[in-house]
XYZ file of C-alpha atoms in Angstrom:
559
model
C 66.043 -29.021 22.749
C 62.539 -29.328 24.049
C 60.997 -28.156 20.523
C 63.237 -30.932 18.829
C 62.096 -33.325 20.903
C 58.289 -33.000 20.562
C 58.614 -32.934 16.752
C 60.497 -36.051 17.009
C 57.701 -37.675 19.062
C 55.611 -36.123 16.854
C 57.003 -37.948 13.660
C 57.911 -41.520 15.546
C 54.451 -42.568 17.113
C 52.895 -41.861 13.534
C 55.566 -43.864 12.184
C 55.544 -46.704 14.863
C 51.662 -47.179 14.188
C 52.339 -47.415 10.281
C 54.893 -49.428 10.606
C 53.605 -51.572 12.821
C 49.514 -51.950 11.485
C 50.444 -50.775 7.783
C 53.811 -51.665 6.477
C 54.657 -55.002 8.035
C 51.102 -56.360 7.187
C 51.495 -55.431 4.033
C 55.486 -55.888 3.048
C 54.610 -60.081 5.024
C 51.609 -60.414 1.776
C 54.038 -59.249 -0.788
C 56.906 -60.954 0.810
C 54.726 -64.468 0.498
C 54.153 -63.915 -3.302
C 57.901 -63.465 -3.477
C 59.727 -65.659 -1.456
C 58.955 -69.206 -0.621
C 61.197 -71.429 2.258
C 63.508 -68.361 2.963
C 64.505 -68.118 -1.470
C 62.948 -66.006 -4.116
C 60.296 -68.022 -5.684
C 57.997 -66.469 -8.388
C 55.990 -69.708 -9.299
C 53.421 -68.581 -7.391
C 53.058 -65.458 -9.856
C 53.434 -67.956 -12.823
C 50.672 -69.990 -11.145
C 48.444 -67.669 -11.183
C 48.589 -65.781 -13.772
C 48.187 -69.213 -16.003
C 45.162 -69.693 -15.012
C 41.911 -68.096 -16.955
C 40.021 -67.134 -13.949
C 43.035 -64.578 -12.754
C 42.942 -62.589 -16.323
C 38.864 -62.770 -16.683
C 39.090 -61.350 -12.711
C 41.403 -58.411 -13.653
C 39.681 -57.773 -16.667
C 36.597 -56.847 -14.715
C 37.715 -55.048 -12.203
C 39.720 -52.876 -14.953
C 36.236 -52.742 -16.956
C 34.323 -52.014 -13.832
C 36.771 -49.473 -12.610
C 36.850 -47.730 -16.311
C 33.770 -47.736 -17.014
C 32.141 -46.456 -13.020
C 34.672 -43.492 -13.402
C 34.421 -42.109 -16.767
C 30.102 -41.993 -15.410
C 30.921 -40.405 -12.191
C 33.133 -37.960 -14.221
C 30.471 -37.110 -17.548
C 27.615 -37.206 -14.807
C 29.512 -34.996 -11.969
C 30.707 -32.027 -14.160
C 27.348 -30.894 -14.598
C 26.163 -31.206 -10.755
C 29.857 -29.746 -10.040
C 28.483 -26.687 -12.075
C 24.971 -26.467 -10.956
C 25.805 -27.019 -7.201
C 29.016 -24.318 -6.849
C 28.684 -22.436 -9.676
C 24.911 -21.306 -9.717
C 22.847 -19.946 -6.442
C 18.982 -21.133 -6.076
C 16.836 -21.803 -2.661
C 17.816 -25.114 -1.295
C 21.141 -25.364 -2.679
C 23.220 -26.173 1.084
C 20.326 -29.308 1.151
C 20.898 -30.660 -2.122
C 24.755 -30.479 -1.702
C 24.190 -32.710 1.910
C 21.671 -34.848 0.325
C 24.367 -35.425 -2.479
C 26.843 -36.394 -0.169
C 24.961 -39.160 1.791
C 25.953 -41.970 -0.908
C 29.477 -41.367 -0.571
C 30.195 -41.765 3.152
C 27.256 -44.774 3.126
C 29.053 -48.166 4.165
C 29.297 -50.325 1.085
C 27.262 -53.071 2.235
C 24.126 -50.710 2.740
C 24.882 -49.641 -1.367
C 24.851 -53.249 -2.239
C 21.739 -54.279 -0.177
C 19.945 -50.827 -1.638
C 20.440 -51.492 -5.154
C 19.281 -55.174 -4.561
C 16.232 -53.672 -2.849
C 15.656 -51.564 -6.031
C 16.580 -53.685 -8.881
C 15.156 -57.581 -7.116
C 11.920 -59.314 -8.231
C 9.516 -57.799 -6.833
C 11.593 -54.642 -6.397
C 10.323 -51.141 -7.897
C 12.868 -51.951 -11.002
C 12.282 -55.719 -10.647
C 11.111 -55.297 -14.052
C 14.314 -54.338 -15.439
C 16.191 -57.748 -15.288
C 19.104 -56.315 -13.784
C 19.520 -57.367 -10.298
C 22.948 -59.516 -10.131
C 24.761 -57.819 -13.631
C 27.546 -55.749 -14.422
C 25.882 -52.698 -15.276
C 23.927 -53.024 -11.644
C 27.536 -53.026 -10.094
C 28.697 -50.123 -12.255
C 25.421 -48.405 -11.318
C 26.421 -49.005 -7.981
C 29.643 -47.272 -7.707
C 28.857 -44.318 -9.992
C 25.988 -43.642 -7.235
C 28.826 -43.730 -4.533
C 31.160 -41.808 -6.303
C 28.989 -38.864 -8.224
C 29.514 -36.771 -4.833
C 33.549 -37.266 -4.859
C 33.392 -35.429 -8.340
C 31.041 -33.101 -7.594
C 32.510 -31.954 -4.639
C 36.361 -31.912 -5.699
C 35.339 -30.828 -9.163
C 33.186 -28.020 -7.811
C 35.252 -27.527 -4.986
C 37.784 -25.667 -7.769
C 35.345 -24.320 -9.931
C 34.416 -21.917 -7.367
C 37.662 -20.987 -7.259
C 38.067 -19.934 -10.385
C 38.655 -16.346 -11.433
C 35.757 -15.901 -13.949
C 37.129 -12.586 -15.461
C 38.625 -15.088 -18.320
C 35.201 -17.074 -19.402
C 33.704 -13.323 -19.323
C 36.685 -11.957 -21.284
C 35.973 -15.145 -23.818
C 32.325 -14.344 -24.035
C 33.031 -10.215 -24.472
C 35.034 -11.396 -27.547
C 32.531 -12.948 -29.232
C 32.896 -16.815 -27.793
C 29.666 -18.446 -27.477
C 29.146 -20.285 -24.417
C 29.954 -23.569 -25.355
C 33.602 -22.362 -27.092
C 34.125 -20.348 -23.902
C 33.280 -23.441 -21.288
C 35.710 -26.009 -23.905
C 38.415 -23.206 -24.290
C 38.993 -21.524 -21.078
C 36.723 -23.322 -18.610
C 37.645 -27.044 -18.994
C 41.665 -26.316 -19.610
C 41.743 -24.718 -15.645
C 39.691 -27.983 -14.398
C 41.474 -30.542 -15.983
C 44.112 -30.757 -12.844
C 40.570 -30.938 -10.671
C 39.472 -33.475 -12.915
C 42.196 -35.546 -13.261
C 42.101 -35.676 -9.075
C 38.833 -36.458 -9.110
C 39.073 -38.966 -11.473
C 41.985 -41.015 -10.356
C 40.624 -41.274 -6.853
C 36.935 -42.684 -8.428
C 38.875 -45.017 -10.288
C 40.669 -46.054 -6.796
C 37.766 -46.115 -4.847
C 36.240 -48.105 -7.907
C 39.239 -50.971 -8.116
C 39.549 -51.433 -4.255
C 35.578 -51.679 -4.048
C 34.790 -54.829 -2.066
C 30.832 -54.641 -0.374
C 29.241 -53.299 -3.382
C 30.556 -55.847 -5.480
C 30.252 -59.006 -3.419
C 26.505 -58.069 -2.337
C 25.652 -57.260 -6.268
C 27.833 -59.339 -8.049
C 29.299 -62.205 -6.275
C 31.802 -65.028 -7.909
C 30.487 -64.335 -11.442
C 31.531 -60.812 -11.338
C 34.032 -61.039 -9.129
C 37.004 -58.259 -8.780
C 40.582 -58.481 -7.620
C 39.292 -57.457 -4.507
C 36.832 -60.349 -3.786
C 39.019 -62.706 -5.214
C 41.671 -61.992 -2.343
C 38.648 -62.983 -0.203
C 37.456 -65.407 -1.949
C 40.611 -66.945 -2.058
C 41.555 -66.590 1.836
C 38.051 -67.579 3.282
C 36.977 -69.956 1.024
C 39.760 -71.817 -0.642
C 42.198 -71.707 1.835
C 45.024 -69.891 -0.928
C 47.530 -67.589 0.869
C 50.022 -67.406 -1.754
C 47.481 -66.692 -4.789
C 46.006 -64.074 -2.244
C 49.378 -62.864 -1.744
C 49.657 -62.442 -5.255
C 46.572 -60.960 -6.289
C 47.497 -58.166 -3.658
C 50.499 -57.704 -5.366
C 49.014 -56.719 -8.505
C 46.181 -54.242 -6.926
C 49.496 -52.367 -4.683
C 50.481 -52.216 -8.856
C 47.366 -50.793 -9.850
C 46.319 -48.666 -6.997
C 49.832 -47.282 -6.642
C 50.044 -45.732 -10.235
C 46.425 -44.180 -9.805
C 47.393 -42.574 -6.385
C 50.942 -41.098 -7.573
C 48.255 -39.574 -10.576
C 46.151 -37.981 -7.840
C 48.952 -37.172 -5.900
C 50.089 -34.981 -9.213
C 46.950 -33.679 -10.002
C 45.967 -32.638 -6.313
C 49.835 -30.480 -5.715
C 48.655 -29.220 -9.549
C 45.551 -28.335 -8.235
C 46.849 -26.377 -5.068
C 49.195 -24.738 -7.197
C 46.066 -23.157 -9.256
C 43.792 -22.814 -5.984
C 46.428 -19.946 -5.188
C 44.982 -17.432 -8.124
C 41.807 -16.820 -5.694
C 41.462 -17.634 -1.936
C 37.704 -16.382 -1.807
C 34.779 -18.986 -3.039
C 32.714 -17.512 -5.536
C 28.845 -17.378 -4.284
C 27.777 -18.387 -7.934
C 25.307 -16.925 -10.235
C 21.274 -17.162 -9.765
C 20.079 -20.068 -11.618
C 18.212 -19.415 -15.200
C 16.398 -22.036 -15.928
C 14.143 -20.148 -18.401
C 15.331 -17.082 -20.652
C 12.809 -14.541 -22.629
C 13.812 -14.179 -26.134
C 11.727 -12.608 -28.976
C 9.049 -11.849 -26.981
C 8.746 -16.037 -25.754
C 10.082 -17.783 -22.949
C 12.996 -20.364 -24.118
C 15.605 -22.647 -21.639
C 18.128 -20.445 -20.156
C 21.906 -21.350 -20.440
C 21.810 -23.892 -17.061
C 18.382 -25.364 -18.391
C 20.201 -28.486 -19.627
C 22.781 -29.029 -16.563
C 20.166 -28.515 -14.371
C 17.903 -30.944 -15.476
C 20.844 -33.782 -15.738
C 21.467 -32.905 -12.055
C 17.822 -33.421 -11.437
C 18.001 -36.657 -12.892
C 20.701 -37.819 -11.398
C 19.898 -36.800 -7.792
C 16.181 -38.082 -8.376
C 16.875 -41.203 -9.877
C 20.100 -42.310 -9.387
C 20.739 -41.336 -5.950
C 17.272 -40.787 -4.346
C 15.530 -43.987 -5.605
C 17.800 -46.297 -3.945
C 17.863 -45.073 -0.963
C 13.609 -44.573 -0.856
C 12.977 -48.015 -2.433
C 15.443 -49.142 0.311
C 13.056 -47.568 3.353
C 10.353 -48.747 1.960
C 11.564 -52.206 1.387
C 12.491 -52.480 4.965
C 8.819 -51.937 5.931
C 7.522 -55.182 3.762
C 7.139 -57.597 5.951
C 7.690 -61.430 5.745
C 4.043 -62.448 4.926
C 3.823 -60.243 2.290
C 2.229 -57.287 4.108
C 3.518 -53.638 5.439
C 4.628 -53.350 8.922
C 7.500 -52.919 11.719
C 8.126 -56.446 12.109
C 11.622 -56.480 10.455
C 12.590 -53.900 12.557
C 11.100 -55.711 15.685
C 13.074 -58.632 14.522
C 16.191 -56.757 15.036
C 16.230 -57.940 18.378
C 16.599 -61.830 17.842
C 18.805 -63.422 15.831
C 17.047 -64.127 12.912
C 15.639 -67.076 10.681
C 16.695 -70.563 11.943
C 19.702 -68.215 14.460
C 21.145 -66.816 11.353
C 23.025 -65.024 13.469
C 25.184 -65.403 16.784
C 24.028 -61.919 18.137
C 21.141 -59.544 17.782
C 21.316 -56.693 15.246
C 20.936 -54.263 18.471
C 23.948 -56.265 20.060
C 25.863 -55.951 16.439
C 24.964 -52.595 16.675
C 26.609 -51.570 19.450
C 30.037 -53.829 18.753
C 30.152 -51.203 15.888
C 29.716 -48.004 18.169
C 32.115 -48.865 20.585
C 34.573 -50.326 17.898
C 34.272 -46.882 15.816
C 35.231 -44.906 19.133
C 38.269 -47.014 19.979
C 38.584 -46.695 16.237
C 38.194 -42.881 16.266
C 40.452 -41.718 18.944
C 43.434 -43.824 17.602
C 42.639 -42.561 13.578
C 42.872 -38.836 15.177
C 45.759 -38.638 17.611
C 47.595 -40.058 14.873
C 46.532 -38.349 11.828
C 46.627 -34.800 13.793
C 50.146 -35.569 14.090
C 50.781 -36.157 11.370
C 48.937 -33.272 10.231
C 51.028 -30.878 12.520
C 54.206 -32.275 11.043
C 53.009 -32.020 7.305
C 51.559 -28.406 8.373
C 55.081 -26.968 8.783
C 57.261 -25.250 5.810
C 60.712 -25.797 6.289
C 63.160 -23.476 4.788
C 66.066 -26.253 4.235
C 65.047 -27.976 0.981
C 66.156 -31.640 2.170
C 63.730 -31.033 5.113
C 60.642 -30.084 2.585
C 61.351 -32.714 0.925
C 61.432 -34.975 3.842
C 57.835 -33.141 4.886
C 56.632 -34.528 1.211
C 57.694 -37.813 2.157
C 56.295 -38.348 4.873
C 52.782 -37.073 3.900
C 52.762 -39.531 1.019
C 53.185 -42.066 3.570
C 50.336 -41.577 5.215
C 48.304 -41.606 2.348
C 49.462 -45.483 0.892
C 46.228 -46.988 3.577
C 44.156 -44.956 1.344
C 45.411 -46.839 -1.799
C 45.794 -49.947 -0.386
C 42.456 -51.894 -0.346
C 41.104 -52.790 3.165
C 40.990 -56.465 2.531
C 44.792 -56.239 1.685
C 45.242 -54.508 5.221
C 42.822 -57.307 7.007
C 44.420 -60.141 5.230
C 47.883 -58.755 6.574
C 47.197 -58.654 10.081
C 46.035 -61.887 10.220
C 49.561 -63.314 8.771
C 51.344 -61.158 11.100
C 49.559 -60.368 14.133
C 48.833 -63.922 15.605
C 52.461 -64.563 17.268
C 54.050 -62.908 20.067
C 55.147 -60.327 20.487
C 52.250 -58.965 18.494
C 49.299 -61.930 19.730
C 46.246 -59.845 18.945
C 43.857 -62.929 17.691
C 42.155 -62.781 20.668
C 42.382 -58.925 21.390
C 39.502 -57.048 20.793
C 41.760 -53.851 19.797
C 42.598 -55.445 16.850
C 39.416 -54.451 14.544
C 39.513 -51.120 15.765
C 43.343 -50.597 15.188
C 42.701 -52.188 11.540
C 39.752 -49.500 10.854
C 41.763 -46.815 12.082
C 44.448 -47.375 9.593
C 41.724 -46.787 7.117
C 40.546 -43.728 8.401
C 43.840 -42.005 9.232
C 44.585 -40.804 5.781
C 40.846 -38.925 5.898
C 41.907 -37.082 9.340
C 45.338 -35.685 7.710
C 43.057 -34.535 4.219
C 40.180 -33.287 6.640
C 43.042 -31.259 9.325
C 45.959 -30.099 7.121
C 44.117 -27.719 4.828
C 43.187 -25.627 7.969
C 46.571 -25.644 9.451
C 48.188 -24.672 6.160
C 45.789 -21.948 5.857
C 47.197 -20.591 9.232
C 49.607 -17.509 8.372
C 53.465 -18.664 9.720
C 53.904 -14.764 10.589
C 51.631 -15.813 13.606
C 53.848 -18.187 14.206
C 57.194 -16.263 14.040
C 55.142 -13.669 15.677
C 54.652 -15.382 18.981
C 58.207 -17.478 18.951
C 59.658 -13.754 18.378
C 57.822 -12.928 21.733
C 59.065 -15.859 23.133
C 56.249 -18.126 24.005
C 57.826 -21.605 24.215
C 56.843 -24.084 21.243
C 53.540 -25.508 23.370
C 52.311 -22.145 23.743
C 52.905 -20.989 19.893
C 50.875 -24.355 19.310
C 48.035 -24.007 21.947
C 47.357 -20.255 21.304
C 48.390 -20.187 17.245
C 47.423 -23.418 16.152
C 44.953 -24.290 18.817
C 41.531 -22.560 17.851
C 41.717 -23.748 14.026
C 42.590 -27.183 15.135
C 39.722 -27.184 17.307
C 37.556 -26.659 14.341
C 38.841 -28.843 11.973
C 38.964 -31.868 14.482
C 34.961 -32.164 14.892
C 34.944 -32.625 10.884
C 37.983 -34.993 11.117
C 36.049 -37.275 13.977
C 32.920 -36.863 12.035
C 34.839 -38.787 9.005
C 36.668 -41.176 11.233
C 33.592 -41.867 13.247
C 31.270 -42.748 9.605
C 34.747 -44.473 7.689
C 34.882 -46.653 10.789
C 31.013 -47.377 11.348
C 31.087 -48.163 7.616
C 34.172 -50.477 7.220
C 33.687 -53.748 5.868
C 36.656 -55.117 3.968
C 39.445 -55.254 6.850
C 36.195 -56.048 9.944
C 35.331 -59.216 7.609
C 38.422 -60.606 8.202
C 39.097 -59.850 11.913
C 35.800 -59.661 13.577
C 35.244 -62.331 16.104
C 32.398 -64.638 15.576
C 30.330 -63.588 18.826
C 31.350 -59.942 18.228
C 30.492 -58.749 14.740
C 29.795 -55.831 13.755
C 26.421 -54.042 11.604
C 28.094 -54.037 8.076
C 28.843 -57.923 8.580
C 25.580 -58.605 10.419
C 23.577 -57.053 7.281
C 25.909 -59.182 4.985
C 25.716 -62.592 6.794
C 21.114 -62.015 6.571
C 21.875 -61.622 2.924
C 24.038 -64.739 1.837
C 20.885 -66.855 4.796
C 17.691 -67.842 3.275
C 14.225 -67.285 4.434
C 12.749 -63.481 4.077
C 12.181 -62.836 7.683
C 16.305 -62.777 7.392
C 15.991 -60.838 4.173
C 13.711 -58.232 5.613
C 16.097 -57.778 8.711
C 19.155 -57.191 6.165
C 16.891 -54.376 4.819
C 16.021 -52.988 8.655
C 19.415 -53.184 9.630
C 21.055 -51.496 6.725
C 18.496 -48.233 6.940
C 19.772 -48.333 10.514
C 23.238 -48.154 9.387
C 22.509 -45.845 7.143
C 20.447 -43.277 9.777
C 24.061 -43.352 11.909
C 26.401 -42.686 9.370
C 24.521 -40.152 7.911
C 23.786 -38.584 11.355
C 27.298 -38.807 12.404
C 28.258 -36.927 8.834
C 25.287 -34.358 9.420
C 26.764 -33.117 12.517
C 30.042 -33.650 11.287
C 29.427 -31.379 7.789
C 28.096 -28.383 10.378
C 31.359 -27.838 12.080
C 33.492 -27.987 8.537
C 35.600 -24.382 7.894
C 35.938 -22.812 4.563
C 39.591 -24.177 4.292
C 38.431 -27.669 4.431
C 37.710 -28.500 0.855
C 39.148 -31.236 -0.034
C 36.866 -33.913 0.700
């Protein structure tokens, strides 16, 4: 009776919370692109979709999202290779220093590539500083680790003994890799690839820092049309069409990823990789060895794609207003900028968005740990299994679901009673936590699947009561997974821009809309701040993820 009554508490309040700050938020914005004075009205579809602006806005965020995937994908395969597949000194720091983009807040992408590609930038000179191919540039440089890692992540994995059986045959390298090689990653693949096209078609700060109105995406336009022109139902509706488009991408990944477990069974043990040849003697001269060519597209890529923004962004925050070098922008973190640009301090931003990400933190993992624990169990009944699948694929919808569709549903449903939280300074962090929950249950549930259930059985069979089966069983690996888990929370929530630029109060905002607010002000003393403010951003989230990253177990591989 006891056991049945913690699982059920350990099902509801996960339920409760995404009922409450997912579903209803969400089901009021498509409910007010359906229904209009209590009646089904679909004019509001048939309004907007007659107008040009709607198909020329879809149109580029399917182009964008197209195009910034099938990169990530042709330029990740050969860092997913050259980073799990091959062994050289250094290899643990180019894998961190890979993964830095990807858990960067948006809004310090956007301001680093406009650092990088501005007059008077280091690529000034290139013309491309407010174009499509500087936005697509954009999110391939904040997706290229999600591929790698996933991607690689498997190819580790791999039994080899079939590529080797290939090559004894006679294959050459090439037929092996297209023949044998590719086939087993194409589930891996496929994962990666739907989620970069997600992450790609819900991306909000990247695009409205780099491209604004003229490239707008459905994203921005849900903005756009909220803040700006006062819209509800043609935001409504817009949001209705990305739950279309985000929905059939996630059920993809969904597919691929249970594919992908499925083949992750034929070997539990990561492969340490080869040692790395770049250069191969043959007929009596020295030639490039077999991972000459991946290695050097990896070196490009790391050097120029990833590392350049980020350098030309440090050293852009140390120009100074007058035109010289200096700490002034950082010195002018502690006033409110240019003609009061701002209502707070950076400093004062800055620590809105630490306490925020705590409340934010501890909410994301009580409830995604729970959720975890539920998913984590195997029941025998096959209704109940299925049940278990259901319920996991609930808590994954926040991650398809863009954050501005999230931050535009709370205010449309939160600001009456019995649910008043206008005022309420739990709402931001409740709305961020939502948005981090789904990367708690990836980050915990590997590790509590990987637990053996004859422990389990072991200890109930000795008859320690269900808390003490869960303390002393599940306990110690839960322990270790939940400093990665807060490590992701902590960074999503620091980070989060697209829900916090609807919600946050006016005297308490937080860093990502501090640096965004110095961009869209004139003057460069507020320019340089943006540029100050956004390495300090970047500093904490990458911290947070450093010390996160060290307490990460072998079974956590998914992200």
């Amino acid at each position: 009776m006891v056991r049945r009554l913690g699982w059920a508490l350990a099902t509801a309040v996960p339920l409760v919370f995404l009922g409450v700050f997912f579903a209803w938020p969400v089901l009021a914005i498509v409910g007010r692109g359906f229904v209009s004075d209590g009646a089904l009205d679909l004019s509001a579809f048939a309004d907007v979709f007659t107008r040009s602006r709607t198909w020329r806005i879809v149109g580029l965020t399917l182009a964008q999202a197209s195009l910034g995937t099938a990169l990530s994908v042709l330029l990740g395969l050969p860092g997913a290779y050259v980073l799990y597949r091959c062994r050289f000194r250094g290899r643990a720091l180019v894998r961190a220093f890979v993964t830095v983009p990807f858990v960067l807040p948006s809004v310090v992408v956007g301001v680093a590539f406009r650092a990088l590609l501005a007059e008077g930038g280091p690529l000034g000179f290139l013309g491309l500083d407010g174009t499509f191919a500087a936005i697509v540039a954009a999110l391939v440089f904040f997706n290229y680790a999600l591929v790698v890692r996933i991607v690689g992540g498997m190819w580790q994995r791999l039994d080899p003994r079939a590529e080797e059986a290939a090559r004894a045959l006679g294959a050459s390298p090439a037929r092996a890799f297209r023949t044998v090689t590719l086939p087993a990653l194409a589930p891996a693949i496929a994962s990666a690839a739907s989620m970069v096209f997600l992450f790609c078609a819900t991306a909000f700060g990247v695009v409205l820092v780099l491209g604004g109105i003229r490239f707008g995406t459905i994203e921005t336009e849900i903005w756009i049309q909220t803040t700006q022109f006062l819209d509800l139902r043609a935001a409504a509706v817009l949001s209705v069409v990305q739950l279309v488009v985000v929905a059939a991408a996630l059920a993809l990944a969904g597919r691929s990823r249970r594919r992908q477990e499925r083949a992750l069974r034929l070997r539990t043990d990561a492969d340490t990789g080869h040692r790395l040849t770049l250069v191969a003697r043959r007929g009596g001269g020295l030639r490039p060895g077999p991972d000459a060519l991946p290695a050097a597209l990896t070196a490009a890529v790391v050097v120029g794609l990833l590392g350049l923004p980020l350098a030309g962004l440090v050293v852009r925050s140390f120009r100074t207003p007058d035109g010289g070098w200096g700490l002034a922008n950082y010195v002018n973190l502690g006033t409110t900028g240019g003609d009061n640009a701002l209502t707070v301090t950076v400093w004062e931003a800055t620590e809105n968005s630490l306490r925020t990400a705590v409340d934010a933190t501890v909410m994301a993992v009580v409830v995604g740990t729970l959720v975890a624990l539920v998913v984590s169990r195997r029941p025998r009944r096959r209704a109940a299994r299925r049940a278990v699948n259901l319920f996991d694929a609930l808590f994954m919808l926040p991650l398809g679901v863009s954050a501005v569709t999230v931050g535009f549903g709370f205010l449309i449903t939160l600001n009456r009673p019995p649910l008043d939280l206008r005022t309420s300074a739990v709402l931001v962090p409740i709305a961020q936590a939502v948005v981090a929950v789904p990367m708690v249950v990836r980050t915990v549930l590997p590790v509590l699947r990987a637990i053996d259930p004859r422990l389990r059985e072991a200890a109930a069979t000795l008859r320690a009561s269900p808390g003490r089966v869960l303390a002393t069983v599940d306990g110690p690996f839960l322990v270790r997974a939940l400093g990665l888990a807060i490590g992701f929370a902590f960074a999503v929530s620091l980070g989060e821009f697209g829900a916090t630029s609807f919600l946050a109060r006016p005297d308490r905002p937080t860093l990502p809309v501090v640096i965004f607010r110095l961009i869209g002000r004139p003057g460069a003393e507020n320019y340089g701040m943006a540029m100050a403010a956004a390495v300090l951003l970047a500093v904490l989230t990458a911290t947070v993820m450093g010390v996160a990253e060290r307490l990460r177990t072998k079974e956590a591989t998914e992200w």
